[in-house]
Coordinates of C-alpha atoms in Angstrom, one line a residue:
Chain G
X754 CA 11.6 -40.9 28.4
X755 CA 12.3 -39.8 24.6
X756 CA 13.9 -37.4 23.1
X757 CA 12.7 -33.9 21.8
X758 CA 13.9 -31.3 19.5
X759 CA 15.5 -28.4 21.4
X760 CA 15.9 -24.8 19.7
X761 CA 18.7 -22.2 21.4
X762 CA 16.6 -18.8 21.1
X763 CA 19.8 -17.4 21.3
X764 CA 21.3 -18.5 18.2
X765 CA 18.0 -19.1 16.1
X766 CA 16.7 -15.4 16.8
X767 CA 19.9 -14.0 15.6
X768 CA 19.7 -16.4 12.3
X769 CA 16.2 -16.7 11.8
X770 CA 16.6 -19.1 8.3
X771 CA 13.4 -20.8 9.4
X772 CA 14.4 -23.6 7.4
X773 CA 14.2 -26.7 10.6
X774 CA 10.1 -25.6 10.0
X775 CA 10.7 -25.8 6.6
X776 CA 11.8 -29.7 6.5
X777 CA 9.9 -30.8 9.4
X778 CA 7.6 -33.5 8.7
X779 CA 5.1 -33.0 11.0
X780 CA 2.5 -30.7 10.7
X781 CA 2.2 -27.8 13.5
X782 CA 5.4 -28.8 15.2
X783 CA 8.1 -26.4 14.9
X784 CA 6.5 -23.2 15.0
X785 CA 8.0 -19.6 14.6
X786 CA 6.8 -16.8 16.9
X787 CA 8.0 -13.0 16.1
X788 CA 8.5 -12.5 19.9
X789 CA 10.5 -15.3 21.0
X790 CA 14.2 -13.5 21.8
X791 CA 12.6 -9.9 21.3
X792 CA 13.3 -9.9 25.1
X793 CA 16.7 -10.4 25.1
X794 CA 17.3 -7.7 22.7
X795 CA 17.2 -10.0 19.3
X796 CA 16.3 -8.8 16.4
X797 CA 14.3 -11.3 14.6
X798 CA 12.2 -13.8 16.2
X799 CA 12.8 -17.7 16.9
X800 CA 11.6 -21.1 15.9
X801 CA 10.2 -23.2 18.9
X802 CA 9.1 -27.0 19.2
X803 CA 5.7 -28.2 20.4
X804 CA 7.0 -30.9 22.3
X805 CA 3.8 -32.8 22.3
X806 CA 4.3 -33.0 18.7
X807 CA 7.0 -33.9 18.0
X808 CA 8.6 -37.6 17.2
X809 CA 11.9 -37.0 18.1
X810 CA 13.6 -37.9 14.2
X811 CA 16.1 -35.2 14.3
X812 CA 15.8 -34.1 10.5
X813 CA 15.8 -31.0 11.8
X814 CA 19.2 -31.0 13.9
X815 CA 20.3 -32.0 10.3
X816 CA 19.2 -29.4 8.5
X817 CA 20.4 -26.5 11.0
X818 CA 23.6 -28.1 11.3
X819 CA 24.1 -29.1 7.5
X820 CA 22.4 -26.9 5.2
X821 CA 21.7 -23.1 7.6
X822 CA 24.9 -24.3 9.4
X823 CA 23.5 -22.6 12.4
X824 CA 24.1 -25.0 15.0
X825 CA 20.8 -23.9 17.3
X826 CA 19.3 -27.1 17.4
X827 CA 19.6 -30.4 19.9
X828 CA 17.9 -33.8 20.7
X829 CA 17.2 -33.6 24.4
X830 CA 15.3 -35.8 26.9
X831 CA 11.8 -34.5 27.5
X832 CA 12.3 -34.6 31.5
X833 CA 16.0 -32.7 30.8
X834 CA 13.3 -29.5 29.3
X835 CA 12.8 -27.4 32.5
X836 CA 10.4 -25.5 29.9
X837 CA 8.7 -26.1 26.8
X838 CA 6.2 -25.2 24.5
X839 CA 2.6 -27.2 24.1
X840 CA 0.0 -27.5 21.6
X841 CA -2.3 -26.0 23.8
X842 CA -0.6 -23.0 25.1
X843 CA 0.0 -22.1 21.3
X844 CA -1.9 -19.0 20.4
X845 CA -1.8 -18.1 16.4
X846 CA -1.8 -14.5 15.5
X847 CA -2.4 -12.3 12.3
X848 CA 1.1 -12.5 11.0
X849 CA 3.3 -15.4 13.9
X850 CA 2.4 -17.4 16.6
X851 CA 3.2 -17.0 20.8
X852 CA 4.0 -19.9 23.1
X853 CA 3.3 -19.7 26.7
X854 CA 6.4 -22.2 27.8
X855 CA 5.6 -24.5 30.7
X856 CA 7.1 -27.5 31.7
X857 CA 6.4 -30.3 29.8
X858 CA 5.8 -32.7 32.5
X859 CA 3.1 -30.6 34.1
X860 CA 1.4 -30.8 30.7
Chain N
X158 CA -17.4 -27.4 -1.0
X159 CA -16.6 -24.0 0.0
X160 CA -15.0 -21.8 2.6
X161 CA -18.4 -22.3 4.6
X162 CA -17.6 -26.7 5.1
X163 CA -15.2 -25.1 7.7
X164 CA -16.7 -22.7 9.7
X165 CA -18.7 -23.6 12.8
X166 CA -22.2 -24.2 13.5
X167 CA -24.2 -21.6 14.9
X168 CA -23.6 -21.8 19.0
X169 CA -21.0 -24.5 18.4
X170 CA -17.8 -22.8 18.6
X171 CA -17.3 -22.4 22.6
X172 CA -17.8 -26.6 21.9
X173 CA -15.0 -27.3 19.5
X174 CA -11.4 -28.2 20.0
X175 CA -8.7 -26.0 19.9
X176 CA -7.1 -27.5 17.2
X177 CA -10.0 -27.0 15.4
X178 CA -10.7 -23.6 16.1
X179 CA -7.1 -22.1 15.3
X180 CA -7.5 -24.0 11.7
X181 CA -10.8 -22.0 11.1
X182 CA -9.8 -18.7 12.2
X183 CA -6.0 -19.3 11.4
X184 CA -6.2 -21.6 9.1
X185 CA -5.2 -21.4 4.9
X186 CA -8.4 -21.3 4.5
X187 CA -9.5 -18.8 1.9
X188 CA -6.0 -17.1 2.1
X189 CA -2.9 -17.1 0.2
X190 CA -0.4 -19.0 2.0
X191 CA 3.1 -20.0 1.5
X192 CA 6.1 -22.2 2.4
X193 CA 7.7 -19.0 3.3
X194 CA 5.2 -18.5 6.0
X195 CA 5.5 -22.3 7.1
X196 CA 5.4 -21.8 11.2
X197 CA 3.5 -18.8 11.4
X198 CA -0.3 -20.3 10.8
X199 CA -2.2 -23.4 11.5
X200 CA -1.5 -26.3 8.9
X201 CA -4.4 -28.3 7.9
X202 CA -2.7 -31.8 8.5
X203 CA -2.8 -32.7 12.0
X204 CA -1.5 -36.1 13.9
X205 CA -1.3 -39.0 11.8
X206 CA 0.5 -42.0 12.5
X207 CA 3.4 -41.8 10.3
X208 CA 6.8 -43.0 11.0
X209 CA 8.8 -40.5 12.7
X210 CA 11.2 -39.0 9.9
X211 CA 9.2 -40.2 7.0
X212 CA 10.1 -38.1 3.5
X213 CA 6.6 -38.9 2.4
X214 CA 5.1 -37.0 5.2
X215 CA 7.2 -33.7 4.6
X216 CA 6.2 -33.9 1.2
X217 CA 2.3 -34.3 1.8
X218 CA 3.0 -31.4 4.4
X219 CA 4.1 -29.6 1.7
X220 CA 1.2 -30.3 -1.0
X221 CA -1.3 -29.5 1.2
X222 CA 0.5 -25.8 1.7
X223 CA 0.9 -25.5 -1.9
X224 CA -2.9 -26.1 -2.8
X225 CA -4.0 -23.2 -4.9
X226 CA -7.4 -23.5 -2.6
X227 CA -7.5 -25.8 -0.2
X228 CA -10.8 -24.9 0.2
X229 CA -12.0 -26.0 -2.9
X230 CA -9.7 -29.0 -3.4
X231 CA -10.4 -33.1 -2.8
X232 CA -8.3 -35.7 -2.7
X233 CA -8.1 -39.0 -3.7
X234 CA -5.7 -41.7 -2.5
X235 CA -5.5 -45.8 -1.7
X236 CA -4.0 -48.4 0.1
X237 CA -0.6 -47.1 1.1
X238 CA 1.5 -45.1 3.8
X239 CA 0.4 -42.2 2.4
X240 CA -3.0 -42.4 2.9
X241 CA -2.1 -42.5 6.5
X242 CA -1.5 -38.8 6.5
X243 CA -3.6 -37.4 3.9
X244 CA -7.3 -38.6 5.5
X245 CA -5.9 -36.8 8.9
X246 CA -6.1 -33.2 7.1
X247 CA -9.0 -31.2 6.9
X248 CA -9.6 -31.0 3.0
X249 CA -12.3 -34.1 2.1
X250 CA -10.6 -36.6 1.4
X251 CA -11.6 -40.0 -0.9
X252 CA -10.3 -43.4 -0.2
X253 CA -10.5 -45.2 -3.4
X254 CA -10.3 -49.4 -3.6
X255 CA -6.6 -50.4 -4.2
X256 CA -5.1 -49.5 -7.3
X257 CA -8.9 -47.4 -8.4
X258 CA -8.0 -44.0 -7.3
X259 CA -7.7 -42.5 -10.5
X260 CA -10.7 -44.0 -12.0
X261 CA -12.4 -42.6 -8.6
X262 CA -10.7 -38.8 -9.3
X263 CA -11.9 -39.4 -13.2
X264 CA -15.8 -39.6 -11.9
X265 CA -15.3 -37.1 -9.2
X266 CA -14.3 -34.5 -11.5
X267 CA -17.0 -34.6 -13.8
X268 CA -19.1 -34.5 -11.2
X269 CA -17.9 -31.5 -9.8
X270 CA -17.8 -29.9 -12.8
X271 CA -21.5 -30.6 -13.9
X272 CA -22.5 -29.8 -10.3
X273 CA -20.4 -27.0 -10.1
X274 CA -19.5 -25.2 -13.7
X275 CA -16.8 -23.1 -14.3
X276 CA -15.9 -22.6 -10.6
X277 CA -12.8 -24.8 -10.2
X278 CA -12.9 -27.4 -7.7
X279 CA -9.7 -29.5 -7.7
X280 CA -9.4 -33.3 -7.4
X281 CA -5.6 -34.1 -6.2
X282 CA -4.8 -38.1 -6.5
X283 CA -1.6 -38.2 -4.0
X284 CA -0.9 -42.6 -4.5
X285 CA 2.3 -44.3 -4.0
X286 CA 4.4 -45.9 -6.1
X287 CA 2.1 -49.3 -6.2
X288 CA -0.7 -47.8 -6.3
X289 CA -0.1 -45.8 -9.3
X290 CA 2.7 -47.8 -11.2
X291 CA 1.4 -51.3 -10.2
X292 CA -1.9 -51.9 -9.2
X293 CA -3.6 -48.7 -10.6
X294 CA -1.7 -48.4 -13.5
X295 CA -4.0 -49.6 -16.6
X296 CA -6.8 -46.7 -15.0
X297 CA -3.7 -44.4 -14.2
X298 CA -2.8 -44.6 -18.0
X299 CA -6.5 -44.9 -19.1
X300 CA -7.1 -41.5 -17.1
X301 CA -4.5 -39.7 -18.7
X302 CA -5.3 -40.7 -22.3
X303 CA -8.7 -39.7 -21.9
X304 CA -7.2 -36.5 -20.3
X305 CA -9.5 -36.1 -17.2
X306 CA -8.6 -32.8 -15.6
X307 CA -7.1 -33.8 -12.0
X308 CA -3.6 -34.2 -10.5
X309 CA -2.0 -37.2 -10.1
X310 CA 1.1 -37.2 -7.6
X311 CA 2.8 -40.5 -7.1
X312 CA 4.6 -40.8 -3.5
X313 CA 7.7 -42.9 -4.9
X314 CA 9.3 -44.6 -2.0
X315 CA 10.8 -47.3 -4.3
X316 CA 9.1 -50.1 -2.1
X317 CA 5.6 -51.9 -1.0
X318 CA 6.2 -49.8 2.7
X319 CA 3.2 -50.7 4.6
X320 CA 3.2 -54.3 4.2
X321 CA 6.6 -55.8 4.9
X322 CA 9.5 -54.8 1.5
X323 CA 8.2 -55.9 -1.6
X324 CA 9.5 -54.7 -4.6
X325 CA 7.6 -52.6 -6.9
X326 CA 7.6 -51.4 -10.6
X327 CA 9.6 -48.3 -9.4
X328 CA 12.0 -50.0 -7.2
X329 CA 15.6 -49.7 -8.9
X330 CA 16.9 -52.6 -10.8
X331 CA 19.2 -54.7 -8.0
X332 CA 17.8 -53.7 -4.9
X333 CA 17.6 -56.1 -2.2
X334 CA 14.4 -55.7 0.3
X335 CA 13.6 -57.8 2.6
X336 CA 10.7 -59.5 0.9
X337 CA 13.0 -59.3 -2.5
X338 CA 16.3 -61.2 -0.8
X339 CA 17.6 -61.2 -4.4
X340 CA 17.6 -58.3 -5.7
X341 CA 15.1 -56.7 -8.1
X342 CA 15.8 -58.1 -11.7
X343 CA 13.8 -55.4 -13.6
X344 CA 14.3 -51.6 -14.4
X345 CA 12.5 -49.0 -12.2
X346 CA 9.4 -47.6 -15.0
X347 CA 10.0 -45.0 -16.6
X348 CA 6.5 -43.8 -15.9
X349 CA 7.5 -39.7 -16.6
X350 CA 7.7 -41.1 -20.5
X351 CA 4.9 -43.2 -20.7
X352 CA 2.9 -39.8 -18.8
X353 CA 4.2 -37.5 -22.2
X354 CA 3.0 -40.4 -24.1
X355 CA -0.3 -40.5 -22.9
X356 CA -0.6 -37.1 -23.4
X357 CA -0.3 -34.9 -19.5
X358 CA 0.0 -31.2 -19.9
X359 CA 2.4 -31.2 -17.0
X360 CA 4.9 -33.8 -15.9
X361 CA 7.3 -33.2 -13.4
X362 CA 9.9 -34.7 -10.7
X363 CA 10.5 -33.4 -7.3
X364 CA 12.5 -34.2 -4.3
X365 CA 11.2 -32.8 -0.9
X366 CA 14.7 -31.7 0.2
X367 CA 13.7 -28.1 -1.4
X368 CA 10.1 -26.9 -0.2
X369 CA 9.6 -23.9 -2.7
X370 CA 10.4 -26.0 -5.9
X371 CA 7.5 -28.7 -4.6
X372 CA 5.2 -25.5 -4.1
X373 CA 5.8 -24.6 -7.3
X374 CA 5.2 -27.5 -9.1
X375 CA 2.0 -28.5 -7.6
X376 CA 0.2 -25.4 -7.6
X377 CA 1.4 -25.4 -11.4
X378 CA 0.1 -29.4 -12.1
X379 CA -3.3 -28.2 -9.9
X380 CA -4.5 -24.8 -12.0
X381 CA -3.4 -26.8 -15.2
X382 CA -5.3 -29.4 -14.7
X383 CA -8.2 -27.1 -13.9
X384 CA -9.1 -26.6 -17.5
X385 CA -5.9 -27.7 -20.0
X386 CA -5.8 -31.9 -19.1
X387 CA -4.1 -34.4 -16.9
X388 CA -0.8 -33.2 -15.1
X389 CA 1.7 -36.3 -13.1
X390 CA 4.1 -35.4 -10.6
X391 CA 6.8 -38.0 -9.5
X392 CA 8.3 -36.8 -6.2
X393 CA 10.6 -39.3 -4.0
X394 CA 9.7 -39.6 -0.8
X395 CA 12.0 -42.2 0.5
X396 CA 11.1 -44.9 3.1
X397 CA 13.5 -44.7 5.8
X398 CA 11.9 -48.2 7.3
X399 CA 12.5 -50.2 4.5
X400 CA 15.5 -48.6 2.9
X401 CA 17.0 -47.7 6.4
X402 CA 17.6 -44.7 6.2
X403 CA 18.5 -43.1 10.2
X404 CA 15.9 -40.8 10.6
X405 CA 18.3 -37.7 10.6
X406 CA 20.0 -38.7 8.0
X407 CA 16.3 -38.8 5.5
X408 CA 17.5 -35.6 3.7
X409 CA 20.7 -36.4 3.4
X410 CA 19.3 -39.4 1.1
X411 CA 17.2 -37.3 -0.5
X412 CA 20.2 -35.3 -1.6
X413 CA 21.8 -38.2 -3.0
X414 CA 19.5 -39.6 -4.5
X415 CA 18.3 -36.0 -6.5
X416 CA 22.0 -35.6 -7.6
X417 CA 21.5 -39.8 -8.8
X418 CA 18.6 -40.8 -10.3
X419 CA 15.6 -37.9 -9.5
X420 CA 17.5 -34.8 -10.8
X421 CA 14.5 -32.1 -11.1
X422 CA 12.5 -32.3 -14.6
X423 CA 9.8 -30.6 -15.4
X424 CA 7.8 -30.8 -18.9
X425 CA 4.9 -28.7 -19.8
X426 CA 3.1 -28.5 -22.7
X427 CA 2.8 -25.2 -25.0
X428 CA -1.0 -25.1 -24.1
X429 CA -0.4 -25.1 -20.7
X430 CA 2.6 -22.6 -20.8
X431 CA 0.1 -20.3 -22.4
X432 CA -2.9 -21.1 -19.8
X433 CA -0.7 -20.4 -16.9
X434 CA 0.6 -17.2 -18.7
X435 CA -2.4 -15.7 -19.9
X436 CA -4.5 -17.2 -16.9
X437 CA -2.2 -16.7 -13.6
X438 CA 0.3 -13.9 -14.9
X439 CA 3.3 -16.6 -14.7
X440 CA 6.1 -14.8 -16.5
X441 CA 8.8 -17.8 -16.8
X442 CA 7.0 -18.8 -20.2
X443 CA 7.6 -15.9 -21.4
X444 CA 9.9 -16.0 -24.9
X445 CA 13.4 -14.3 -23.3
X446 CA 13.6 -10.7 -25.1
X447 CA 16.9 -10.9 -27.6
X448 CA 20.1 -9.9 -26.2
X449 CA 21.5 -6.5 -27.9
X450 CA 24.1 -7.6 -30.9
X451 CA 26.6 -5.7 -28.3
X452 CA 26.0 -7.9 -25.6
X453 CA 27.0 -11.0 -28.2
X454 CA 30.9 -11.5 -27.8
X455 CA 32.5 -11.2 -31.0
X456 CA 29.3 -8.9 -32.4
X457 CA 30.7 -5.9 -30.7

């Protein structure tokens, strides 16, 4: 098992800073969709991780909890995620991207 | 070279990956994008093998967004980490022998210019620090004295990464790697002077622990050199291998080591100031209108 990047939509769709996507290395990793936290009555939408993608550094926990001083983000085990987004459930839009979230095992 | 080296073959699309078909239809491709957007569309550098946490691969992330037209752009690297990443984007990319690239870029661009006129194709060198301080430096120099009209960008880790912890020209005076137990006796180059002297329009330093700011500059250095001359950006990407640096702890270096020795600087000549003004509608070069004799204490 490894450890993933984990993004509370609660506290990152209330912030959106966007920044964790900002300072990510890798490339189509942390993505932003408009509609993540709409649900729950948020106003903006939240950052998400494509688990597949991503190495597990933690720069990102870093720069929520240092520089946007949000707190939103975590390292968790990948079997801990009952959900999680994938590369290939990723669908890009006009303007912001959706995730179906699955669990990651099953992908 | 053109917006149509990315679109699909007739009847091949239902064939193609997925990957590949978001970066055609969501891709920068013939768009405007920016780090502001970062998240929202499909990035042109996909998996590549580079250490989890590396600087150098934010930074390349970051270049690639930043290309005026990616489109329209090839680059040109060697032997290095760096390399690692930049073959895995789609924009063409040239692997030049060690230490060649900017002798390669200096061929390529003439080339592209006879082949193509006054359409601008750009030729981005992204080498690291031993490729373009050390190994490549005599055709580095040579290239900007003769002022060939590409970008040079050196990925300055301060080390030989790839193969083991050497020291190189830009490593700082004193470090200890582990392939230079005793410290390095020598100052780091000051390779930012030697690029004024050998006459770049642009010169400018860069830490990747501030996304817009390494927008800016390479989209500046990349429609410069489109017509004025040669343009050099130094940016630190650090090597959290060999310097080990925890991987969560990478921008916190960076940080540190902006406020020490790679404090933003940027130099550009008064040819370019008034290319990128009259050219691209960039206002900072603007001469600042005089402030009213009232608004000077003591004139009141």
């Amino acid at each position: 098992m490894y450890l993933v990047a984990d993004i509370s939509v609660e506290i990152c769709a209330a912030k959106s800073c966007k920044l964790c996507t900002q300072y990510c290395p890798e490339a189509n990793t942390i993505q932003y969709s408009d509609e993540l936290g709409k649900d729950k009555g948020f106003k903006y939408g939240s950052a998400y991780v494509a688990v597949d993608r991503c190495k597990g550094c933690a720069q990102c926990v870093w720069v929520c909890d240092n520089m946007a001083k949000n707190y939103a983000i975590k390292m968790i085990m990948i079997d801990q995620l009952p959900k999680a987004a994938l590369t290939e459930n990723i669908t890009y839009g006009e303007k912001s991207t959706t995730a179906v979230l699955a669990s990651p095992a099953a992908g | 070279m053109s917006l149509d080296y990315v679109k699909f073959s007739n009847g091949f699309e239902k064939f193609m990956p997925k990957e590949y078909r978001d970066m055609v239809e969501h891709g920068p491709f013939g768009k405007k994008v920016t780090v502001s957007q970062m998240g929202n569309f499909k990035e042109v550098l996909e998996e590549h093998p580079m250490c989890a946490g590396c600087a150098m691969t934010l930074f390349i992330r970051l270049a690639m967004i930043a290309f005026p037209n990616p489109e329209d752009t090839i680059t040109v690297g060697t032997a290095g980490c760096g390399r690692l990443a930049i073959s895995q984007a789609a924009i063409p990319f040239v692997y030049g022998n060690y230490g060649d690239q900017n002798g390669v870029a200096s061929g390529l661009s003439r080339g592209l210019r006879l082949r193509f006129g006054d359409k601008p194709k750009d030729v981005v060198v992204m080498a690291g620090d031993g490729g373009t301080a050390d190994i490549g430096f005599q055709q580095v120099l040579h290239s900007w004295f003769r002022k060939e009209r590409f970008t040079t960008i050196m990925l300055d880790n301060e080390v030989y990464g790839n193969t083991g912890g050497q020291e190189s020209g830009m490593t700082n005076r004193g470090a200890v790697l582990k392939m230079a137990p005793l410290g390095k006796k020598f100052e780091k180059m000051d390779m930012l002077q030697m690029a004024k002297v050998a006459g770049c329009a642009y010169v400018a330093t860069v830490v990747p622990n501030n996304p817009r700011r390494v927008e800016s500059v390479i989209k500046k250095a990349v429609l410069i050199a489109r017509e004025v001359g040669s343009t050099y950006i130094q940016a630190y990407t650090s090597c959290n291998i060999e310097y080990a640096i925890p991987t969560d702890k990478v921008m916190e270096d960076a940080k540190a080591v902006e406020n020490d020795r790679y404090q933003f600087t940027e130099y550009v000549s008064e040819e370019a100031k008034q290319y990128l003004t009259e050219r691209y509608g960039y206002k900072e070069f603007l001469a600042k209108p005089a402030a009213p004799a009232a608004a000077i204490p003591g004139k009141a």
